[in-house]
XYZ file of C-alpha atoms in Angstrom:
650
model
C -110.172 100.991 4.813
C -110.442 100.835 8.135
C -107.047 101.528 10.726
C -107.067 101.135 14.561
C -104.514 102.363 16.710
C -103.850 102.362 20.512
C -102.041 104.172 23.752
C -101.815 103.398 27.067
C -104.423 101.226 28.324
C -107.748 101.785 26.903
C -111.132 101.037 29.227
C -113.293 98.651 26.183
C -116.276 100.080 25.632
C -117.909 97.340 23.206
C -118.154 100.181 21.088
C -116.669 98.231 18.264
C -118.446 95.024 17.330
C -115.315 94.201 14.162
C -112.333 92.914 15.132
C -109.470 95.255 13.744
C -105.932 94.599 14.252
C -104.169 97.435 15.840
C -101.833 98.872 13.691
C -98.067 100.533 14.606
C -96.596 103.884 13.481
C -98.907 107.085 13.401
C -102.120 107.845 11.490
C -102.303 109.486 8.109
C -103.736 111.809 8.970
C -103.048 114.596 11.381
C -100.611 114.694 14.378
C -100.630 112.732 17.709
C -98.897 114.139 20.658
C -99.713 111.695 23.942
C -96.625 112.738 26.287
C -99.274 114.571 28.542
C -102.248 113.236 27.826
C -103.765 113.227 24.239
C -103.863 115.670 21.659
C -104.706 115.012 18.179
C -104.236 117.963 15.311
C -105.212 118.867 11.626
C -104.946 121.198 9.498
C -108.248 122.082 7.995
C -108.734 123.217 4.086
C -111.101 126.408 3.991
C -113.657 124.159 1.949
C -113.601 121.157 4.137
C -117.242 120.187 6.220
C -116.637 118.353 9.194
C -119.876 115.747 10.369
C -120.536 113.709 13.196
C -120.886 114.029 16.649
C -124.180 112.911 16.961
C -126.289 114.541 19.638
C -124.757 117.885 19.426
C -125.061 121.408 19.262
C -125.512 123.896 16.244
C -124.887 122.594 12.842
C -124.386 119.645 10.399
C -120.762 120.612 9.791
C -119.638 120.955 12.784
C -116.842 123.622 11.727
C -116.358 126.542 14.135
C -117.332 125.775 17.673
C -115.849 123.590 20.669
C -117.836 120.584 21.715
C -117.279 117.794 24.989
C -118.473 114.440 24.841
C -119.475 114.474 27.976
C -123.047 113.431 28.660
C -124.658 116.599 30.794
C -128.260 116.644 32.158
C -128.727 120.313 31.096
C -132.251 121.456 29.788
C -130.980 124.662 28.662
C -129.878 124.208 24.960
C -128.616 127.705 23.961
C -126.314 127.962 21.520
C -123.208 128.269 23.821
C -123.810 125.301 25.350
C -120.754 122.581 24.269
C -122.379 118.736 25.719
C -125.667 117.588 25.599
C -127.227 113.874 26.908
C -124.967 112.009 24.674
C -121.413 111.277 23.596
C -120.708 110.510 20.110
C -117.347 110.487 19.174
C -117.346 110.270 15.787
C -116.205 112.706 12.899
C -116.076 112.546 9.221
C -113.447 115.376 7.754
C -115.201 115.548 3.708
C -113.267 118.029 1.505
C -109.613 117.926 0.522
C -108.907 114.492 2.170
C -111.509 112.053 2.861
C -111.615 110.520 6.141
C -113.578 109.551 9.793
C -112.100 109.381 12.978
C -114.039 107.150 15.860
C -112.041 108.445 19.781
C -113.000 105.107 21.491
C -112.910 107.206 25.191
C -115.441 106.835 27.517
C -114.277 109.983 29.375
C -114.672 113.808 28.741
C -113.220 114.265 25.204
C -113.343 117.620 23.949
C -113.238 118.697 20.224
C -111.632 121.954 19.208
C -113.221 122.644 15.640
C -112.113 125.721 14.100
C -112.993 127.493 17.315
C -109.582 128.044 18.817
C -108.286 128.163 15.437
C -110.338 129.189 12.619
C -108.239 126.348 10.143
C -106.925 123.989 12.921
C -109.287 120.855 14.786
C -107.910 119.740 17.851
C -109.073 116.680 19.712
C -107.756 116.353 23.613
C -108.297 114.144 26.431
C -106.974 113.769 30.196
C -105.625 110.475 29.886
C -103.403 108.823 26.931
C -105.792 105.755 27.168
C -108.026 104.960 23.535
C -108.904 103.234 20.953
C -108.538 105.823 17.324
C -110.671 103.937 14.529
C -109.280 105.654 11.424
C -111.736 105.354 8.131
C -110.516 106.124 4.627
C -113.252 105.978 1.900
C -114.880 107.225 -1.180
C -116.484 110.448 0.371
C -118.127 111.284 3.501
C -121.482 108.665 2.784
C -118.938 105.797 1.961
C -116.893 106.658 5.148
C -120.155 106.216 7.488
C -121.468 103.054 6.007
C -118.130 101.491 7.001
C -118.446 103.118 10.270
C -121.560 101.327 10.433
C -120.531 97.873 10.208
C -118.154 98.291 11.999
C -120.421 99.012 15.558
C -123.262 96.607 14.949
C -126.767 96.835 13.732
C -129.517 99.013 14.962
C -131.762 98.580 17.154
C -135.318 97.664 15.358
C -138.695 98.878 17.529
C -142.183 97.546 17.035
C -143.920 98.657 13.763
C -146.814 100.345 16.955
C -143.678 102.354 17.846
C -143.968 104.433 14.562
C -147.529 105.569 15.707
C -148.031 109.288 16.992
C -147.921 109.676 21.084
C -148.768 111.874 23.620
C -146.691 112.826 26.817
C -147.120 115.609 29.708
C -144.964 115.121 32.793
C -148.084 115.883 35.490
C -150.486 112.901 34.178
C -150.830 110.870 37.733
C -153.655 108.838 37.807
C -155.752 106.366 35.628
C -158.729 109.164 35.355
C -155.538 111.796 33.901
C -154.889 109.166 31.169
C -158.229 107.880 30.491
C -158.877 112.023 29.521
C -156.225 112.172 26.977
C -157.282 108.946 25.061
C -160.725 109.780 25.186
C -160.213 113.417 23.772
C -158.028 112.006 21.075
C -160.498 109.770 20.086
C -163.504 111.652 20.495
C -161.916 114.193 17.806
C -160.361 111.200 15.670
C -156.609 112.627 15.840
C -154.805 109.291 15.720
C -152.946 108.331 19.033
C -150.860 105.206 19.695
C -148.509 105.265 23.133
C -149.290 107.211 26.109
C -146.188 108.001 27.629
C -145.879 107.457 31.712
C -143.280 110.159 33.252
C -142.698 109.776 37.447
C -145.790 110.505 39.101
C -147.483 106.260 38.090
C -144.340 105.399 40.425
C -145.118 104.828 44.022
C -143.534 107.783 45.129
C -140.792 107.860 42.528
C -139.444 104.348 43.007
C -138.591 102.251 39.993
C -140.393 99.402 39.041
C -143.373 100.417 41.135
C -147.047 101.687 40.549
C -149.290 103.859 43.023
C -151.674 101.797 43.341
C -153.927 104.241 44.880
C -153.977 105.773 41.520
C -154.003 102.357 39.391
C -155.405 100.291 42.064
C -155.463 97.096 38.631
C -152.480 98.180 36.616
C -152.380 95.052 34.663
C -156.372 95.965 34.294
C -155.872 99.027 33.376
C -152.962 98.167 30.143
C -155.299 96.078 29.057
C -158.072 97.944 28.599
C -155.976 100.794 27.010
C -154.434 97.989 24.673
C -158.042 97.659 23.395
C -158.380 100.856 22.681
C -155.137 100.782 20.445
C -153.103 102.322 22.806
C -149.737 101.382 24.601
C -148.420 102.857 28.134
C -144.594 103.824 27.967
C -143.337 104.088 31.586
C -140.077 105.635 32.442
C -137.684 104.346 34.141
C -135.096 106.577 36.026
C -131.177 105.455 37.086
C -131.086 105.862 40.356
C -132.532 103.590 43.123
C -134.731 105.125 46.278
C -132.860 104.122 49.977
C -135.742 103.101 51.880
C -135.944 99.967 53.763
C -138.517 97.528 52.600
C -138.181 98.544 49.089
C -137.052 95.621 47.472
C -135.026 96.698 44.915
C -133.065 98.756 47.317
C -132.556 95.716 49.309
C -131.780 93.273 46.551
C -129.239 96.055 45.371
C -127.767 96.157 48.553
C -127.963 92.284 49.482
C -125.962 91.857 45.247
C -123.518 94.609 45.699
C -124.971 96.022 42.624
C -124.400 99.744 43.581
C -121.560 102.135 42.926
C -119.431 102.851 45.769
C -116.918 105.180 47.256
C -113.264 104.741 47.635
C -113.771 103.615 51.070
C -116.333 101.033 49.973
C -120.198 102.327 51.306
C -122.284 102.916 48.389
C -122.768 106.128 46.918
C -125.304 108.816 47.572
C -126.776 110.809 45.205
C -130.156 113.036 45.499
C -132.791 112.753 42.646
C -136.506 112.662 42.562
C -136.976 109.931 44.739
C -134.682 111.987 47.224
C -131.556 110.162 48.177
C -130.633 107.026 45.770
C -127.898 104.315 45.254
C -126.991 104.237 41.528
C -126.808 100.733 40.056
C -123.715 99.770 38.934
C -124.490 98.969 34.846
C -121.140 98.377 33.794
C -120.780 95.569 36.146
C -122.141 92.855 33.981
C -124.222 91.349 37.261
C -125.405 94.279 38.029
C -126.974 94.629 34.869
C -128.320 91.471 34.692
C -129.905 92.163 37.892
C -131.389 95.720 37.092
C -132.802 94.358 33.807
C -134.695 91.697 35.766
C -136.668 94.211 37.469
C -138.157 95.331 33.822
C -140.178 91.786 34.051
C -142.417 93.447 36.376
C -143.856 95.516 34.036
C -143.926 93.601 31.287
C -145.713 90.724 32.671
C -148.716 93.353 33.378
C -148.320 93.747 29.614
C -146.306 96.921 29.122
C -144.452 97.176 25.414
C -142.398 99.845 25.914
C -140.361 102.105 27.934
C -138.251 105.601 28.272
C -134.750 105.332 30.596
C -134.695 109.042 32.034
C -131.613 110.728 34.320
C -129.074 108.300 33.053
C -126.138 110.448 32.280
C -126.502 110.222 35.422
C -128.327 113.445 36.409
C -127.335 114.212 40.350
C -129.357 116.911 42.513
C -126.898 116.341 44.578
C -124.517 114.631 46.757
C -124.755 114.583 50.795
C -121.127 115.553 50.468
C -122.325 118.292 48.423
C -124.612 119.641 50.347
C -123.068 119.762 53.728
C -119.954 121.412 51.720
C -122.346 124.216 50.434
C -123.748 124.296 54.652
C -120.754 125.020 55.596
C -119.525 127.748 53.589
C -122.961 129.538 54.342
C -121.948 129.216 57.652
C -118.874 130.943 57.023
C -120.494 134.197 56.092
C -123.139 135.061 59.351
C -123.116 138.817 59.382
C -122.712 141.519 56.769
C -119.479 142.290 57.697
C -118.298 139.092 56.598
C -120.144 139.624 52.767
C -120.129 136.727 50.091
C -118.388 136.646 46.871
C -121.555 136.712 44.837
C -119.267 134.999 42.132
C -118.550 132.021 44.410
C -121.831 131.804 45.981
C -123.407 131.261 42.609
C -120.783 128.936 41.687
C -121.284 126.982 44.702
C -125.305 126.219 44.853
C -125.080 125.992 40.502
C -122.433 123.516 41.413
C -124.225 121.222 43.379
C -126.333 119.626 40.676
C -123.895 116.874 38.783
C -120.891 118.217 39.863
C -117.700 117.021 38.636
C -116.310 115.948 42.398
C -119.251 114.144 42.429
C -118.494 112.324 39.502
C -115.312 111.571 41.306
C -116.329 110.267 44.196
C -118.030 106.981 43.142
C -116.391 103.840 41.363
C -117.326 101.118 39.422
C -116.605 97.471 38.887
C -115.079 96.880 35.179
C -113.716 93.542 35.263
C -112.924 92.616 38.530
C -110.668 96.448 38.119
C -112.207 99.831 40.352
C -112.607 102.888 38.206
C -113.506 105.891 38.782
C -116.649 107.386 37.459
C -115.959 110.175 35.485
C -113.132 108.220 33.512
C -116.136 105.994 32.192
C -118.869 108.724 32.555
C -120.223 107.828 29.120
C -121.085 104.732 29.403
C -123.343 104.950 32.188
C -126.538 105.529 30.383
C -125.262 103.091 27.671
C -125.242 100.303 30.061
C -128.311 100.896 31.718
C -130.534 100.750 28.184
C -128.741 97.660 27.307
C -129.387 95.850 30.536
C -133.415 96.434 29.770
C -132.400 95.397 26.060
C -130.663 92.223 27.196
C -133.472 91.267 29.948
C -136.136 91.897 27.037
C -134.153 89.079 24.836
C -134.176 86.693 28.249
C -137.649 87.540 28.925
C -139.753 88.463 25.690
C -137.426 86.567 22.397
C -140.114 86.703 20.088
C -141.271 90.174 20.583
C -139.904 93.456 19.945
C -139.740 95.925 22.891
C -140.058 99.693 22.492
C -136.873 101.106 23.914
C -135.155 104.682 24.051
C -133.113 106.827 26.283
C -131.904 110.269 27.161
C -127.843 109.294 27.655
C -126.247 107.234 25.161
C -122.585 106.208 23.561
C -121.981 104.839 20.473
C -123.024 101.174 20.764
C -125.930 102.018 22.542
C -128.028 102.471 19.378
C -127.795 98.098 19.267
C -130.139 98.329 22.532
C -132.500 100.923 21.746
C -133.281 104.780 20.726
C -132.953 108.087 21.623
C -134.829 111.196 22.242
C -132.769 114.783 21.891
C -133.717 115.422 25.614
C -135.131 118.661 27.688
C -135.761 120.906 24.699
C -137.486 124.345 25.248
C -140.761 125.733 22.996
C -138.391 127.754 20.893
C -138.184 127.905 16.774
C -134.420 127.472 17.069
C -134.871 123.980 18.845
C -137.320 122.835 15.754
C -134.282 123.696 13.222
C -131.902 122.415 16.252
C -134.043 118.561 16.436
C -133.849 119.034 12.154
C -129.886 119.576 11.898
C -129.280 116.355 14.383
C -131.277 113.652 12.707
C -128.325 113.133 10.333
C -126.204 113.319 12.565
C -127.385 110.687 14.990
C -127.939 108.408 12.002
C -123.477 108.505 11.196
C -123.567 106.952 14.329
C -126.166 104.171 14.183
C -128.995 106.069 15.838
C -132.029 105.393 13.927
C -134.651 105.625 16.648
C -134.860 109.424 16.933
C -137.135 112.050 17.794
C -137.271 115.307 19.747
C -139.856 116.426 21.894
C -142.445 117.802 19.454
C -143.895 121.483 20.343
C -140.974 121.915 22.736
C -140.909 119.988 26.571
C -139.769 123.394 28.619
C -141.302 127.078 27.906
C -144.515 127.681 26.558
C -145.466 126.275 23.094
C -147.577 128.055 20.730
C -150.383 126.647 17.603
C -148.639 127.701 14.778
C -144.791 125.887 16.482
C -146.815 122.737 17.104
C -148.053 122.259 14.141
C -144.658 122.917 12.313
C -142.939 120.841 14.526
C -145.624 118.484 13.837
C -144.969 118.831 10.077
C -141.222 117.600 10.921
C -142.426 114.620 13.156
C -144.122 113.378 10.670
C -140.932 111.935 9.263
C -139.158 111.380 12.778
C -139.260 107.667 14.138
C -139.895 108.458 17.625
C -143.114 111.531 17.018
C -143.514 112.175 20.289
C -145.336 115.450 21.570
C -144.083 116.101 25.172
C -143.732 118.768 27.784
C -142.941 119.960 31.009
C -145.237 120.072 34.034
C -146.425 124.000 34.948
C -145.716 124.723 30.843
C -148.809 125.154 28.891
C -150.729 122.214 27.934
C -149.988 121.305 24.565
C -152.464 117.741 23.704
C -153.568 118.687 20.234
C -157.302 119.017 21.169
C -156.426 122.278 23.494
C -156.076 124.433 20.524
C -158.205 126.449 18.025
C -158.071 124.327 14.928
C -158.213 120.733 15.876
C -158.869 119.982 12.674
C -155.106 120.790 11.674
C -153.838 118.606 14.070
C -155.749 115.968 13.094
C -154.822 116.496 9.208
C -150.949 116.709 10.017
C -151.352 113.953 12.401
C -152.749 111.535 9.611
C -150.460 112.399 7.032
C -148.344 110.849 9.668
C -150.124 107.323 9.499
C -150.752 107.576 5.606
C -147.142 107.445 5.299
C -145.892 104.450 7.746
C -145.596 101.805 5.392
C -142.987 103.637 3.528
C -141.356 105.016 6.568
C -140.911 102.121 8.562
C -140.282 100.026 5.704
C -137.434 102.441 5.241
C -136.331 102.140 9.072
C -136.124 98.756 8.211
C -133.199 98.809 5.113
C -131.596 101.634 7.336
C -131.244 99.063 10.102
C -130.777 95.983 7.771
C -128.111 97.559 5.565
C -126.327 99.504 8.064
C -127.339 102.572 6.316
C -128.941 106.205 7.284
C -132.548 107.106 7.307
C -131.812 110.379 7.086
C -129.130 111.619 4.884
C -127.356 115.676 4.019
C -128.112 116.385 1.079
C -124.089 116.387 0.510
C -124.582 112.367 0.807
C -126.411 111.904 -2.074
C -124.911 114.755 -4.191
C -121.583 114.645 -3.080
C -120.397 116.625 -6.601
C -123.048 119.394 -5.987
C -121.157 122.540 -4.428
C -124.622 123.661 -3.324
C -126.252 120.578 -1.635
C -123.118 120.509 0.009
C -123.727 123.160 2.273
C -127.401 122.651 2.584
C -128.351 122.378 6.525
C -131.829 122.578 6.530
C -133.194 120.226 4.443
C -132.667 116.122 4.468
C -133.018 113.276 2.058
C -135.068 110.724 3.620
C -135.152 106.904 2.721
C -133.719 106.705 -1.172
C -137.044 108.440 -2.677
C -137.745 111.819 -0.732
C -136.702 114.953 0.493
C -138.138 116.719 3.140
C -137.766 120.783 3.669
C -140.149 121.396 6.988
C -140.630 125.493 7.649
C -139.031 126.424 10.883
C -139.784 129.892 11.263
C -142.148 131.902 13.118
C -145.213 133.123 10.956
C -143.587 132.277 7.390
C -146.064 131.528 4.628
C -143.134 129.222 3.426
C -139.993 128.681 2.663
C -136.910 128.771 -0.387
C -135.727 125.530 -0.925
C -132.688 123.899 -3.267
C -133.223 120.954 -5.382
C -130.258 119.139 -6.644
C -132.484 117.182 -9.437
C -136.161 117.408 -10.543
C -138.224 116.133 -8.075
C -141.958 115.923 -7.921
C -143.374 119.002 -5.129
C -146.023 116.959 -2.750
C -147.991 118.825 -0.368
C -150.813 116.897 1.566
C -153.393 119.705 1.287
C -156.487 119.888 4.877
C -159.302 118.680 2.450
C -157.687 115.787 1.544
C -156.155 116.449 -1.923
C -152.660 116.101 -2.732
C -150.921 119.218 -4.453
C -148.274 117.891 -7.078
C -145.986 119.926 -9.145
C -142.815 119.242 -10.553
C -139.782 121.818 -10.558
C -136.577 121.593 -12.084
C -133.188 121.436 -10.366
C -132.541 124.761 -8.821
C -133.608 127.273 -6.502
C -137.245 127.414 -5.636
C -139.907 129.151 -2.967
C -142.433 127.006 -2.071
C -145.356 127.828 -0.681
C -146.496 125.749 2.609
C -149.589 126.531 4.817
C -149.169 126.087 8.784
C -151.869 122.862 8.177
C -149.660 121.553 4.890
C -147.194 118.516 4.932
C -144.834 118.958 2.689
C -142.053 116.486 1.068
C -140.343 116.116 -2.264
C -140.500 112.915 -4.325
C -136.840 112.159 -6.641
C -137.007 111.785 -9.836
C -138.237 108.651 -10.923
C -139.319 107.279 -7.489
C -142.460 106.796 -6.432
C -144.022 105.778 -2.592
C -146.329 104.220 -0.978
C -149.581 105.703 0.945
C -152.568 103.919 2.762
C -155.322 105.460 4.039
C -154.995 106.916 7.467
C -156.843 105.599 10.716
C -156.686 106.163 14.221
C -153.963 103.599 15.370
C -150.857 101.723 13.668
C -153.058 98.405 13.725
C -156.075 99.432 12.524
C -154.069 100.441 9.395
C -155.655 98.494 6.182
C -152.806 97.339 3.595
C -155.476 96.578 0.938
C -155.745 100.597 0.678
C -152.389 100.632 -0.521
C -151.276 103.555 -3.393
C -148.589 105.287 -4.716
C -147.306 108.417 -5.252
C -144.660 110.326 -7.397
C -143.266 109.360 -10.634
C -145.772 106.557 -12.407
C -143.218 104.279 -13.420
C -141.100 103.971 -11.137
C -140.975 100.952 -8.782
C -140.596 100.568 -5.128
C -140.284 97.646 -2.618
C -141.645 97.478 0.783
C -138.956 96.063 2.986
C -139.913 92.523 4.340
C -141.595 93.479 7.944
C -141.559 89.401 8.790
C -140.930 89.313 12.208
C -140.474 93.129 12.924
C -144.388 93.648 13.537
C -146.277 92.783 16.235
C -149.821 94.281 16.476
């Protein structure tokens, strides 16, 4: 059963796709108090687990720490840190009562979980102005299925979308990616998408190519479509001032920018240096930034990546001359700094919350201020690409993900988990969210694989690898001035190339999968408590996930094991995709187990009675053969490949 109720006057979000009646009196559950601003309050039972929340920090159950939804360009993930790229307002209480809250806020929205108060969540926000979605079901799984239907289907990407890709912010011209593709193939590690970060842009402008560097860009997608590979450009929020640049101009000519309060665009530094930031919750806006994706695809590019679209802000002018002139204030050593403030001051300047104050936006004809809508931003800016893709290509599906997001976004595309670091803790970090951001439609999901900041090292890749394997979006991506990290720089290529096949042996059943996650309104990944909601001891199992409705997966996450323990609820069939080929089956009995699992070993777990399906492996998504199609795990069992009509288009 699903409840709505309302104060003040809530900003619409198009969160919600269901039309649900609002209903009077208070909530079941917990206590409201909205005389200065909102609070909401429960008591929690020592054995309840609290999900949700989507992209956030630490755990599965979300018990014992304070998070914001309030979506923060900050690569630094460390386990203090309380708001990542996206906002995801959504939590299931599973224990004594049964039931999920949705805060329909597009503002900063902070949730107190345990951490104040070791037995007490607290929910707060500025302003008495939302939407509360409460959800009464069966248990937890039941309670996010509703949830489900209730925002919309997800978004569906291009069966060439599941195949492995390579990304380094530094590649800049043609000869750069021509290097990668021809080292991938030369060693036969499969390779689909090439991902384009800033440097193809004419000096960081949007919608452009340096064409010094890809003097026939339409040439040059073609030819790298021949070779089974597709170019992902980003695509960054804000717009580059410069005169002649014509989608500064058009921006300007529309209207289609933020602006102060007194009416003059706003300006905000990125990499471009100073930029106007479109306006995407102005519906013409959006129509208008969408339209410049047509570029790009009509010189036959599939896909894309929307980047700094929280938005992520250098700086301001404001800012900047703020920060002068306090230096100014402090000329001689008599006159010393308060190293506090100093550091507070130049930390400050990137997306600073006066910033996000100083620039409106046009929601219906009504001015409002950014930060009270701050979440949305990103939102809007994938689904003006989505909605330009339906205008431009109908019949084709578009690759499509983002850094920022709110719930709703997940209709219009994907995510990745943003700036991670090369750190063992971010590999269990990208495991524990994959759940997460499936409660709340987000099935397009993937982390950047070996780490994007830091150094990586062999043996982290290739367990990371191990976990991308099952991840939608398998992505391996870092940082310029970090080690290089293409699979072919290290010792044992051949391990990369193993793991990396295992990869393509197992699409059929994965995106088949993706496909009655998305058609059902269901999760691709599941906790274990899901599925064995009566098992005490799945329960509280973090670290391993039940994938489609036939396997398990348990990936090792720490440095220089040899394996790991693992808990299985019911016999399931052991499957480890061994280097020379073979596959290692054994089956073990409900219980506690260590397993074995070699740094060049794939790992999963097959249910009892299910089986899967396997084709042989080859070097990109369309060159895989269906005819080599065979099945693993329990012999008679049965399993369906979802129908793909319409959903592939190699």
């Amino acid at each position: 059963m699903i409840q709505k109720y309302s104060w003040g006057d809530p900003i619409a979000t198009d969160a919600i796709l269901s039309d649900i009646p609002t209903s009077s009196g208070s909530p079941a559950f917990g206590q409201i108090d909205a005389a200065d601003g909102f609070r909401y309050s429960y008591a929690l039972d020592p054995d309840d687990i609290v999900f949700g929340l989507g992209e956030a920090n630490r755990g599965i159950n979300k018990r014992g720490f304070l998070y914001t939804s309030f979506c923060t360009d900050d690569p630094i993930h460390t386990e203090e840190k309380v708001s990542l790229y996206g906002a995801h307002n959504l939590i299931i209480v599973s224990g004594k009562e049964n039931f999920g809250l949705f805060f329909d806020y597009p503002g900063a929205l902070t949730f107190d979980i345990g951490y104040s108060h070791m037995d007490n969540m607290e929910i707060r926000c500025e302003d008495a102005d939302l939407d509360l979605y409460v959800i009464t079901g069966e248990d937890a799984y039941d309670i996010t299925r509703q949830f489900r239907r209730m925002i919309g289907k997800s978004y569906i990407p291009p069966r060439f979308a599941f195949g492995y890709g390579q990304s380094r912010w530094g590649y800049k011209t043609r000869e750069d990616f021509e290097t990668v593709v021809s080292r991938y193939r030369e060693h036969h590690i499969p390779l689909d998408l090439l991902y384009m970060d800033i440097d193809y842009m004419d000096d960081y402008k949007d919608f452009t190519v340096n064409t010094e560097n890809f003097p026939d860009f339409e040439a040059f997608t073609a030819q790298m479509k021949k070779q089974g590979i597709h170019l992902i450009p980003i695509i960054d929020a804000g717009v580059k001032i410069e005169e002649g640049y014509d989608v500064y101009e058009e921006g300007i000519a529309g209207g289609y920018f933020c602006r102060q309060e007194n009416g003059e665009p706003f300006e905000a530094c990125v990499w471009p240096g100073l930029t106007h930031l479109p306006d995407f919750l102005d519906p013409e806006a959006r129509k208008w930034f969408g339209s410049r994706y047509k570029r790009l695809l009509d010189a036959g590019i599939e896909g894309f990546w929307n980047d700094m679209n929280e938005p992520a802000i250098f700086y301001s002018p404001k800012g900047r001359d703020d920060l002068l002139s306090y230096l100014d204030g402090y000329g001689d050593e008599k006159n010393a700094f308060d190293h506090e403030e100093l550091h507070a001051r130049v930390h400050g300047l990137t997306n600073s919350p006066k910033d996000y104050r100083d620039f409106y936006h046009d929601v219906n004809g009504k001015k409002i201020r950014h930060d009270k809508v701050h979440n949305l931003y990103g939102s809007n800016m994938t689904r003006a690409a989505s909605e330009a893709f339906a205008r431009y290509a109908p019949d084709k599906r578009i690759l499509m993900f983002s850094r920022s997001s709110y719930i709703g976004m997940h209709r219009y595309g994907g995510i990745w988990m943003g700036d991670n670091r090369s750190w063992w803790s971010h590999l269990l970090l990208n495991l524990k969210m994959l759940p997460s951001l499936n409660m709340c439609g987000f099935l397009y999901i993937g982390a950047d694989l070996g780490g994007f900041g830091a150094d990586t090292t062999e043996d982290l890749l290739l367990r990371w690898l191990a976990l991308g394997v099952f991840t939608p979006l398998m992505r391996n991506h870092s940082a310029l001035g970090t080690r290089e990290q293409e699979c072919y720089r290290f010792d044992h290529i051949e391990d990369f190339r193993h793991i990396i096949s295992i990869r393509y042996r197992l699409i059929p059943y994965l995106y088949s999968e993706y496909l009655k996650a998305a058609q059902n309104d269901d999760m691709y990944f599941k906790p274990l408590a899901f599925v064995y909601p009566e098992d005490r001891s799945a329960r509280r199992v973090e670290d391993q996930l039940m994938l489609g409705n036939e396997i398990m997966i348990a990936p090792v996450y720490t440095q220089n094991a040899v394996g790991r323990y693992v808990y299985l609820p019911e016999e399931m069939k052991f499957i480890k995709f061994l280097p020379d080929g073979r596959l290692y089956e054994e089956i073990l009995e409900k219980g506690h187990h260590f397993v074995e699992i070699a740094l060049n070993e794939v790992p999963l777990f097959i249910r009892k009675d299910k089986k899967i399906p396997l084709v042989d492996p080859a070097e990109y998504v369309s060159a895989l053969d269906m005819d080599t199609l065979t099945f693993i795990g329990y012999t008679d069992a049965v399993y369906e490949l979802a129908d793909t009509e319409n959903s592939d288009d190699d």
